[in-house]
Coordinates of C-alpha atoms in Angstrom, one line a residue:
X1 CA -8.4 28.3 17.1
X2 CA -10.6 24.7 17.2
X3 CA -8.8 22.5 19.6
X4 CA -9.6 19.6 17.0
X5 CA -7.4 22.1 14.3
X6 CA -4.8 22.6 16.8
X7 CA -4.4 18.8 17.6
X8 CA -4.3 18.0 13.6
X9 CA -1.8 20.4 13.6
X10 CA 0.8 18.8 16.0
X11 CA 3.3 16.2 15.3
X12 CA 3.8 13.1 16.8
X13 CA 6.9 12.4 15.3
X14 CA 9.7 12.8 18.1
X15 CA 12.8 11.4 15.7
X16 CA 15.8 13.8 15.5
X17 CA 15.6 13.8 11.7
X18 CA 12.4 14.3 9.5
X19 CA 10.3 11.7 8.4
X20 CA 10.3 11.2 4.5
X21 CA 8.2 9.4 2.2
X22 CA 9.2 7.8 -0.7
X23 CA 6.5 8.1 -2.6
X24 CA 4.2 10.4 -4.2
X25 CA 1.2 8.3 -2.7
X26 CA -1.7 10.4 -1.5
X27 CA -3.4 7.8 0.6
X28 CA -0.2 6.6 2.2
X29 CA 0.9 10.6 3.0
X30 CA -2.8 11.0 4.7
X31 CA -2.6 7.7 6.3
X32 CA 0.4 9.3 7.7
X33 CA -0.9 12.8 8.9
X34 CA -4.0 11.0 10.3
X35 CA -2.1 9.1 13.2
X36 CA -0.2 12.1 13.5
X37 CA 3.0 11.6 11.3
X38 CA 3.3 14.7 9.0
X39 CA 5.9 13.6 6.4
X40 CA 7.9 15.3 3.5
X41 CA 7.7 13.9 0.2
X42 CA 10.7 12.3 -1.9
X43 CA 9.4 9.6 -4.6
X44 CA 11.8 7.3 -5.1
X45 CA 13.6 7.2 -8.5
X46 CA 13.0 3.5 -9.2
X47 CA 12.2 1.5 -12.1
X48 CA 9.6 -0.5 -10.3
X49 CA 8.7 -3.1 -12.8
X50 CA 12.2 -3.6 -13.7
X51 CA 12.6 -4.4 -10.3
X52 CA 10.1 -7.0 -9.8
X53 CA 11.1 -8.9 -12.9
X54 CA 14.8 -9.0 -11.6
X55 CA 13.6 -10.2 -8.3
X56 CA 11.6 -13.0 -9.9
X57 CA 14.5 -13.7 -12.4
X58 CA 16.4 -14.5 -9.8
X59 CA 14.1 -16.8 -7.5
X60 CA 12.3 -14.6 -5.6
X61 CA 9.1 -15.4 -4.0
X62 CA 5.9 -13.8 -4.7
X63 CA 5.6 -13.5 -0.8
X64 CA 8.6 -11.4 -0.7
X65 CA 8.0 -9.0 -3.6
X66 CA 6.4 -6.3 -1.9
X67 CA 9.1 -6.3 1.0
X68 CA 11.9 -5.6 -1.9
X69 CA 9.9 -2.9 -3.3
X70 CA 9.7 -1.2 -0.3
X71 CA 13.1 -1.4 0.4
X72 CA 14.5 -0.3 -2.9
X73 CA 12.1 2.6 -2.2
X74 CA 13.7 3.7 0.8
X75 CA 17.2 3.2 -0.1
X76 CA 16.6 5.1 -3.1
X77 CA 14.9 8.3 -0.8
X78 CA 17.7 7.8 1.5
X79 CA 20.2 8.3 -1.5
X80 CA 18.9 12.0 -1.7
X81 CA 17.9 12.5 1.6
X82 CA 20.4 10.5 4.0
X83 CA 19.7 13.0 7.2
X84 CA 15.9 11.4 7.1
X85 CA 14.1 8.2 8.0
X86 CA 13.0 7.5 4.6
X87 CA 10.4 5.4 4.3
X88 CA 9.2 2.9 1.4
X89 CA 6.0 1.2 1.1
X90 CA 4.6 -1.3 -1.5
X91 CA 1.6 -3.4 -2.0
X92 CA 1.4 -6.5 -4.0
X93 CA -1.8 -8.6 -4.9
X94 CA -1.4 -12.1 -5.9
X95 CA -4.2 -14.5 -6.9
X96 CA -3.1 -18.2 -6.3
X97 CA 0.3 -17.7 -8.3
X98 CA -0.6 -14.8 -10.1
X99 CA 0.7 -11.5 -9.5
X100 CA -1.9 -8.8 -10.5
X101 CA -1.2 -5.2 -11.6
X102 CA -3.0 -2.0 -12.0
X103 CA -5.4 -1.9 -14.8
X104 CA -4.1 0.3 -17.8
X105 CA -8.0 1.1 -18.7
X106 CA -11.5 0.2 -18.0
X107 CA -11.8 -3.1 -19.9
X108 CA -8.6 -4.7 -18.3
X109 CA -10.2 -3.4 -14.9
X110 CA -13.4 -5.8 -15.7
X111 CA -11.0 -8.3 -17.0
X112 CA -9.2 -7.7 -12.8
X113 CA -12.9 -7.8 -11.5
X114 CA -14.1 -11.3 -13.5
X115 CA -10.4 -13.0 -12.4
X116 CA -11.4 -12.3 -8.6
X117 CA -15.4 -12.8 -8.6
X118 CA -16.1 -15.5 -6.3
X119 CA -12.1 -15.8 -5.5
X120 CA -10.1 -15.1 -2.4
X121 CA -7.1 -13.1 -3.1
X122 CA -4.1 -11.8 -0.8
X123 CA -2.9 -8.6 -0.4
X124 CA 0.7 -8.1 0.8
X125 CA 1.9 -4.6 2.3
X126 CA 5.2 -3.9 3.3
X127 CA 7.3 -1.0 4.5
X128 CA 11.3 -0.4 4.8
X129 CA 12.8 2.5 6.7
X130 CA 16.4 3.7 5.8
X131 CA 18.7 6.4 7.3
X132 CA 21.8 7.4 6.1
X133 CA 22.0 4.7 3.3
X134 CA 21.5 2.1 5.5
X135 CA 18.0 -0.3 5.9
X136 CA 16.8 0.0 9.5
X137 CA 13.9 -2.2 9.3
X138 CA 11.8 -4.1 6.4
X139 CA 8.5 -5.9 7.6
X140 CA 5.2 -6.8 5.7
X141 CA 1.8 -8.0 6.9
X142 CA -1.2 -9.9 4.7
X143 CA -4.8 -9.9 4.2
X144 CA -7.1 -12.2 2.5
X145 CA -9.6 -10.8 1.0
X146 CA -13.0 -13.0 -0.8
X147 CA -14.9 -10.8 -3.3
X148 CA -18.2 -12.2 -3.6
X149 CA -19.7 -13.6 -7.2
X150 CA -19.9 -10.8 -9.6
X151 CA -22.0 -11.1 -12.8
X152 CA -20.9 -9.3 -15.9
X153 CA -23.7 -6.7 -15.8
X154 CA -22.5 -6.1 -11.5
X155 CA -19.0 -5.3 -12.8
X156 CA -20.1 -3.1 -15.7
X157 CA -22.6 -1.0 -13.4
X158 CA -19.5 -0.9 -10.6
X159 CA -17.2 0.4 -13.1
X160 CA -19.6 2.8 -14.4
X161 CA -20.4 3.9 -11.0
X162 CA -16.7 4.8 -10.0
X163 CA -15.2 5.4 -13.1
X164 CA -11.5 6.3 -13.4
X165 CA -10.9 5.7 -9.7
X166 CA -10.8 1.9 -10.5
X167 CA -7.7 2.2 -12.8
X168 CA -6.0 3.4 -9.2
X169 CA -5.4 0.3 -7.2
X170 CA -3.8 -3.0 -8.5
X171 CA -7.5 -4.8 -7.9
X172 CA -9.5 -2.0 -9.6
X173 CA -11.7 -1.1 -6.1
X174 CA -10.5 1.3 -3.3
X175 CA -12.2 -1.2 -0.3
X176 CA -12.2 1.7 1.8
X177 CA -15.1 3.4 -0.3
X178 CA -17.9 2.0 -2.5
X179 CA -15.5 -1.3 -3.1
X180 CA -16.5 -2.5 -0.1
X181 CA -19.6 -3.3 -1.8
X182 CA -17.7 -6.4 -4.0
X183 CA -16.7 -8.4 -0.8
X184 CA -18.1 -11.2 1.3
X185 CA -15.0 -11.3 3.7
X186 CA -12.4 -9.9 4.7
X187 CA -9.9 -11.1 7.2
X188 CA -6.7 -8.7 7.9
X189 CA -6.0 -5.6 9.3
X190 CA -7.6 -2.6 7.8
X191 CA -4.4 -0.5 7.4
X192 CA -2.4 -3.3 6.1
X193 CA -5.5 -3.9 2.8
X194 CA -5.3 0.0 2.1
X195 CA -1.6 -0.3 1.7
X196 CA 0.6 0.9 5.0
X197 CA 0.7 -1.9 7.8
X198 CA 0.7 0.9 10.6
X199 CA 0.5 -1.1 13.5
X200 CA 3.5 -3.0 12.6
X201 CA 5.4 0.4 11.3
X202 CA 4.3 2.3 14.9
X203 CA 5.5 -0.2 17.0
X204 CA 8.8 -0.3 15.6
X205 CA 8.6 3.6 15.1
X206 CA 8.1 3.3 19.3
X207 CA 10.6 1.0 19.9
X208 CA 13.1 3.2 18.1
X209 CA 12.1 6.4 20.6
X210 CA 10.8 7.8 17.1
X211 CA 6.9 8.8 18.5
X212 CA 6.2 11.7 20.6
X213 CA 3.4 9.9 22.4

């Protein structure tokens, strides 16, 4: 067997209980796997928009929304798999005091990019880990991204090039792909930007003796 293939199949997870991702996010699952942490998937059964509205109605700050949703996901998965370390994650995008959501269609994607053009927005990525129905940790990290000024034609060409994947992310871009061409400045950790603050997560796993490395 090729050494790289053998290495890819080995797990760096050192916990006695399984690691569960409380999401169907293929991107987050791949991030964990690339760090040697293969995870089972147990999608969290929560209404994210309802939870968001309730949180904001109670006077919750936008800065803490991602953490609140990540914790809700972890606890929902833990109710199904109390034997596992259940990892919930969430990411929010704010432009000033405005909270943006994933565009429903390419017309909305164009509106999103028009709003972000020439502006600096904030991505907040959070994680929470629950075990046996109890939250063990919740933490978050932020990144600030400045998009270059885009003309209407540039936005149209970009959306024509990327197509439907523009709808998969809240900002209508994947910065790890073609979306990087939209930016002039990025301040923040790569993993935070792609949706899971891995360095903080790994540091916590390590502090708990949950890593084999």
